Coordinates of C-alpha atoms and ligand atoms in Angstrom, one line a residue:
M1 CA 46.8 78.1 -14.4
S2 CA 49.3 78.0 -11.5
V3 CA 51.9 75.2 -11.1
V4 CA 53.9 74.3 -8.0
V5 CA 57.3 72.8 -8.7
V6 CA 58.5 70.8 -5.8
G7 CA 62.3 70.4 -5.9
A8 CA 63.0 73.5 -7.9
S9 CA 66.7 73.1 -7.1
G10 CA 66.8 69.6 -8.7
A11 CA 68.3 68.7 -12.1
V12 CA 64.8 67.9 -13.5
G13 CA 62.9 70.4 -11.3
S14 CA 65.0 73.4 -12.3
L15 CA 64.4 72.7 -16.0
V16 CA 60.6 72.3 -15.3
V17 CA 60.7 75.7 -13.6
S18 CA 62.5 77.4 -16.5
G19 CA 60.3 75.7 -19.1
L20 CA 57.1 76.9 -17.4
V21 CA 58.5 80.4 -17.1
E22 CA 59.3 80.3 -20.9
R23 CA 55.7 79.3 -21.6
G24 CA 54.4 82.3 -19.5
M25 CA 52.9 80.1 -16.8
A26 CA 52.5 81.3 -13.2
V27 CA 55.1 79.3 -11.3
R28 CA 55.7 78.6 -7.6
A29 CA 58.9 76.9 -6.7
T30 CA 59.6 75.1 -3.4
S31 CA 62.8 73.9 -1.8
R32 CA 63.9 73.0 1.7
T33 CA 66.5 75.7 1.3
P34 CA 64.8 78.3 -0.8
Q35 CA 67.6 80.8 -0.1
T36 CA 69.9 78.8 -2.3
L37 CA 67.6 79.1 -5.4
S38 CA 68.4 81.5 -8.1
L39 CA 65.3 81.9 -10.2
P40 CA 63.6 84.6 -12.3
S41 CA 62.0 87.3 -10.1
D42 CA 58.4 86.4 -11.2
V43 CA 58.7 82.9 -9.8
K44 CA 57.3 82.8 -6.3
V45 CA 59.6 80.9 -3.9
F46 CA 58.4 78.9 -0.8
A47 CA 60.2 76.8 1.8
A48 CA 58.6 73.4 2.1
D49 CA 59.7 69.9 3.0
L50 CA 57.9 66.8 1.6
N51 CA 58.2 65.2 5.0
E52 CA 56.2 68.0 6.6
P53 CA 53.1 68.2 4.3
A54 CA 51.6 71.2 6.1
S55 CA 54.7 73.2 5.1
F56 CA 53.2 73.1 1.6
E57 CA 50.0 74.9 2.5
P58 CA 51.2 78.4 1.4
A59 CA 52.7 77.2 -1.9
L60 CA 49.6 75.1 -2.8
A61 CA 46.9 77.6 -1.9
G62 CA 45.0 78.4 -5.2
A63 CA 47.4 76.3 -7.4
D64 CA 46.1 73.8 -9.9
R65 CA 49.0 71.4 -10.6
V66 CA 52.1 70.1 -8.9
F67 CA 55.4 68.6 -10.1
L68 CA 56.5 66.2 -7.4
Y69 CA 59.6 64.3 -6.5
A70 CA 58.9 60.9 -4.8
D71 CA 61.5 61.3 -2.1
L72 CA 59.2 61.3 0.9
E73 CA 58.4 59.2 3.9
D74 CA 54.6 59.3 4.2
P75 CA 52.9 59.6 0.8
G76 CA 49.4 59.4 2.3
A77 CA 49.9 62.5 4.4
L78 CA 51.4 64.5 1.5
V79 CA 48.6 63.4 -0.9
A80 CA 46.0 64.3 1.7
Q81 CA 47.5 67.8 1.8
L82 CA 47.4 68.1 -2.0
V83 CA 43.7 67.1 -2.0
R84 CA 42.9 69.5 0.9
S85 CA 44.6 72.3 -1.0
G86 CA 42.4 71.7 -4.1
I87 CA 45.2 70.5 -6.4
R88 CA 43.8 69.0 -9.6
D89 CA 46.8 67.2 -11.1
V90 CA 50.1 65.8 -10.0
V91 CA 53.1 65.0 -12.3
L92 CA 55.3 62.6 -10.3
L93 CA 58.9 61.9 -11.1
S94 CA 58.7 58.2 -10.5
S95 CA 61.0 55.5 -11.8
S96 CA 61.0 52.6 -14.3
A97 CA 61.9 50.5 -11.2
V98 CA 58.1 50.2 -10.5
T99 CA 57.7 48.1 -13.7
L100 CA 60.2 45.4 -12.8
P101 CA 59.0 42.0 -11.5
G102 CA 58.8 42.1 -7.7
A103 CA 58.9 45.9 -7.6
S104 CA 56.7 46.1 -4.5
D105 CA 59.3 44.0 -2.5
D106 CA 62.3 45.8 -3.9
F107 CA 63.9 48.6 -2.0
N108 CA 64.0 50.9 -5.0
G109 CA 60.8 49.9 -6.8
S110 CA 58.7 50.0 -3.6
R111 CA 59.6 53.6 -2.6
F112 CA 58.2 54.9 -5.9
L113 CA 55.2 52.4 -6.0
R114 CA 53.8 53.5 -2.7
V115 CA 53.8 57.2 -3.8
E116 CA 52.1 56.2 -7.1
R117 CA 49.5 54.1 -5.3
A118 CA 48.7 56.9 -2.8
I119 CA 48.1 59.3 -5.7
E120 CA 46.0 56.8 -7.7
A121 CA 43.9 56.2 -4.6
S122 CA 43.3 59.9 -4.0
G123 CA 41.2 60.7 -7.1
L124 CA 43.8 63.4 -8.2
G125 CA 44.6 63.5 -11.8
Y126 CA 48.1 62.3 -12.4
T127 CA 51.0 61.5 -14.8
F128 CA 53.7 59.2 -13.6
L129 CA 57.0 59.8 -15.3
R130 CA 58.9 56.5 -15.1
P131 CA 62.5 57.1 -16.2
G132 CA 65.2 54.5 -16.3
G133 CA 68.8 55.3 -15.3
F134 CA 69.8 58.9 -15.6
A135 CA 72.8 60.0 -17.8
S136 CA 73.6 62.2 -14.8
N137 CA 74.7 59.1 -12.8
A138 CA 77.9 59.5 -14.8
A139 CA 78.5 62.7 -12.8
R140 CA 79.8 60.3 -10.0
W141 CA 82.8 59.8 -12.3
S142 CA 83.8 63.4 -12.5
W143 CA 86.6 63.4 -9.9
S144 CA 88.3 60.3 -11.2
V145 CA 88.0 61.6 -14.8
K146 CA 89.4 65.0 -13.7
G147 CA 92.1 63.5 -11.5
E148 CA 93.1 60.2 -13.2
S149 CA 91.6 60.3 -16.6
A150 CA 90.2 56.9 -15.6
V151 CA 87.0 55.4 -14.1
P152 CA 87.2 52.4 -11.8
L153 CA 84.3 50.0 -12.5
P154 CA 83.5 46.4 -11.6
Y155 CA 81.1 45.7 -14.5
P156 CA 82.2 47.9 -17.4
E157 CA 80.1 45.8 -19.9
A158 CA 76.8 46.6 -18.0
V159 CA 74.4 47.9 -20.6
Q160 CA 72.2 51.0 -19.9
V161 CA 69.9 53.3 -21.8
P162 CA 70.8 56.6 -20.1
I163 CA 68.3 59.5 -20.2
H164 CA 69.1 63.2 -20.2
E165 CA 67.3 65.1 -17.4
A166 CA 66.1 67.6 -20.0
D167 CA 64.1 64.8 -21.8
I168 CA 62.3 64.1 -18.5
A169 CA 61.6 67.8 -18.0
D170 CA 60.3 68.0 -21.6
V171 CA 57.7 65.3 -20.9
A172 CA 56.9 66.9 -17.5
L173 CA 56.2 70.2 -19.2
V174 CA 53.8 68.5 -21.6
A175 CA 52.0 66.9 -18.7
L176 CA 51.9 70.2 -16.7
T177 CA 50.6 72.4 -19.5
G178 CA 47.9 70.2 -21.0
D179 CA 45.7 67.2 -20.5
T180 CA 47.1 64.8 -23.1
L181 CA 49.2 62.9 -20.5
R182 CA 46.5 62.7 -17.8
G183 CA 46.5 59.1 -16.5
A184 CA 49.6 58.2 -18.5
K185 CA 52.7 56.4 -17.1
P186 CA 55.3 56.9 -19.7
L187 CA 58.4 54.7 -19.5
L188 CA 61.3 57.0 -20.4
T189 CA 64.7 56.0 -21.5
G190 CA 67.5 57.5 -23.6
P191 CA 67.6 56.9 -27.3
E192 CA 70.5 54.3 -27.3
R193 CA 72.0 51.4 -25.4
L194 CA 75.5 52.0 -24.1
T195 CA 77.8 50.0 -21.9
L196 CA 79.5 51.8 -19.1
R197 CA 82.7 51.4 -21.0
E198 CA 81.2 53.2 -24.0
Q199 CA 79.9 55.9 -21.7
V200 CA 83.4 56.4 -20.3
A201 CA 84.9 56.5 -23.8
T202 CA 82.2 59.0 -24.9
I203 CA 83.2 61.3 -22.0
G204 CA 86.8 61.1 -23.2
E205 CA 85.9 61.9 -26.8
V206 CA 83.8 65.0 -25.8
I207 CA 86.5 66.4 -23.5
G208 CA 89.3 65.5 -26.0
R209 CA 91.4 63.3 -23.8
T210 CA 91.5 59.5 -23.5
V211 CA 89.6 58.3 -20.4
S212 CA 90.1 54.6 -19.6
V213 CA 88.3 52.0 -17.4
I214 CA 90.2 50.5 -14.5
E215 CA 88.6 47.1 -13.8
Q216 CA 87.8 46.6 -10.1
T217 CA 86.4 43.6 -8.2
E218 CA 82.9 44.1 -6.8
A219 CA 84.3 44.2 -3.3
E220 CA 86.7 47.0 -4.3
S221 CA 83.9 48.9 -5.9
V222 CA 81.6 48.6 -2.9
A223 CA 84.4 49.8 -0.6
M224 CA 85.1 52.8 -2.8
L225 CA 81.4 53.8 -3.3
S226 CA 80.7 53.4 0.4
Q227 CA 82.9 56.4 1.1
Y228 CA 80.4 58.7 -0.7
V229 CA 77.1 56.9 -1.0
P230 CA 74.8 55.4 1.7
E231 CA 75.2 51.6 1.9
V232 CA 71.7 50.8 0.7
W233 CA 72.4 52.7 -2.5
V234 CA 75.8 51.1 -3.0
R235 CA 74.2 47.7 -2.9
Q236 CA 71.5 48.9 -5.4
I237 CA 74.0 50.5 -7.8
V238 CA 76.3 47.4 -7.9
K239 CA 73.4 45.0 -8.2
D240 CA 72.0 47.0 -11.2
W241 CA 75.4 47.0 -12.9
R242 CA 75.9 43.2 -12.3
E243 CA 72.5 42.3 -13.7
A244 CA 73.0 44.6 -16.7
V245 CA 76.0 42.8 -18.0
G246 CA 75.0 41.4 -21.4
A247 CA 71.4 42.6 -21.0
E248 CA 69.3 44.2 -23.7
P249 CA 67.3 46.8 -21.8
A250 CA 64.3 48.3 -23.6
V251 CA 64.8 51.5 -25.6
S252 CA 61.5 53.2 -25.0
G253 CA 59.8 55.1 -27.9
E254 CA 57.7 57.1 -25.4
Y255 CA 59.8 60.3 -25.6
A256 CA 59.7 60.4 -29.4
R257 CA 56.0 59.6 -29.4
I258 CA 55.2 62.4 -27.0
M259 CA 57.7 65.0 -28.2
G260 CA 57.8 64.1 -31.9
R261 CA 61.6 64.0 -31.9
A262 CA 64.4 61.7 -30.8
G263 CA 65.6 62.0 -27.2
R264 CA 69.0 63.5 -26.4
T265 CA 72.0 61.2 -26.6
F266 CA 74.5 60.5 -23.8
R267 CA 77.1 62.4 -25.9
E268 CA 74.8 65.5 -25.8
W269 CA 74.4 65.1 -22.0
V270 CA 78.3 65.1 -21.6
G271 CA 78.5 68.1 -23.8
D272 CA 75.9 69.9 -21.7
H273 CA 77.9 69.1 -18.5
V274 CA 81.4 69.2 -19.8
E275 CA 82.6 71.3 -16.9
L276 CA 82.1 68.2 -14.6
F277 CA 84.9 66.4 -16.4
R278 CA 87.4 69.0 -17.5
Ligands
NAP301 N1 69.4 58.6 -10.9 C1 68.6 57.7 -11.6 O1 69.1 56.9 -12.4 C2 67.1 57.7 -11.3 C3 66.3 56.9 -12.0 C4 64.9 56.9 -11.8 C5 64.4 57.8 -10.9 N2 65.2 58.6 -10.2 C6 64.7 59.6 -9.3 O2 64.8 60.9 -9.8 C7 65.0 61.8 -8.7 C8 66.3 62.6 -8.9 O3 66.0 63.6 -9.9 P1 67.1 64.8 -10.1 O4 68.3 64.3 -10.6 O5 66.4 65.9 -10.7 O6 67.3 65.1 -8.5 P2 68.3 66.1 -7.8 O7 69.0 67.0 -8.7 O8 69.1 65.3 -6.9 O9 67.3 67.0 -6.9 C9 66.4 66.4 -6.0 C10 65.3 67.3 -5.6 O10 64.4 66.7 -4.8 C11 64.0 67.6 -3.8 N3 63.8 67.0 -2.5 C12 64.4 65.8 -2.0 N4 63.9 65.5 -0.8 C13 62.9 66.5 -0.5 C14 62.1 66.7 0.6 N5 62.1 65.9 1.7 N6 61.3 67.8 0.5 C15 61.3 68.6 -0.5 N7 62.0 68.5 -1.6 C16 62.9 67.4 -1.6 C17 65.3 68.5 -3.6 O11 64.9 69.8 -3.1 P3 65.6 70.7 -2.0 O12 66.9 70.0 -1.7 O13 65.9 72.0 -2.7 O14 64.7 70.8 -0.9 C18 65.9 68.6 -5.0 O15 65.4 69.7 -5.7 C19 65.0 61.0 -7.4 O16 63.7 60.9 -6.9 C20 65.4 59.6 -8.0 O17 65.1 58.6 -7.1 C21 66.6 58.6 -10.4

């Protein structure tokens, strides 16, 4: 069986590639900038852009399964290319945003839903991985932790259930190497609820230095984030934080059910990425 991993440079995609290689699978890796990839020599590397579906033809020829990111403009065109190329199954990195009320009218939910719907309508086999907020979102704090030992936040009591990218890759690997998750849409979260303040404190504990929260107004936070993040994302991030204050987001048991063990904690994620904060 041959698997195409789209986004082999990505945090999740790169772990999917290495997991498939460890399992002795034939792997083809794609990137828009394949020259930047550093992969084992038996991985075949291709240049391809999800917004130019025909660019995938060489990578897809003769392959069976695809791991896919949802960051694309025309899902119908890409899915038609997958079907034309004889792909049997797609494992899509979607989002828990599709499960929220009003998802089809929401900026974030709708961009994943339209990809899921195009795949469902195509007759391809599929698994939709629906993770909630990534632990890696805390990487945005790296510079202020390094520079100020502090993180400015408007809603430090926002509650999240951050998931380690390796947990998402684990489930993707189950889906790509067998049929048990065919048709499944697992909602994936981390194993524990944590406020942003608790996440900041955890970073401090792991790096061995106190890291504090500097409380900001929402306007201050928007102005700060807008320097680095497109406006549409700034609105989404701040809205998610505001709505998560005092919330009790679900802790999904799907990872433990599929993998037979507990998911990785936020503390483990910080330990795995400690260089971001030291
Ligand atoms: N952050 C969250 O809390 C959260 C929650 C739920 C879902 N998600 C979703 O999870 C994904 C992020 O996962 P990650 O952290 O593993 O991502 P990442 O490290 O940022 O990597 C993104 C990957 O997507 C590939 N990609 C993006 N646009 C592409 C295009 N037009 N053509 C081909 N490849 C393209 C990139 O490939 P190249 O640059 O090499 O071409 C890269 O490998 C996003 O889709 C995000 O919306 C995130």
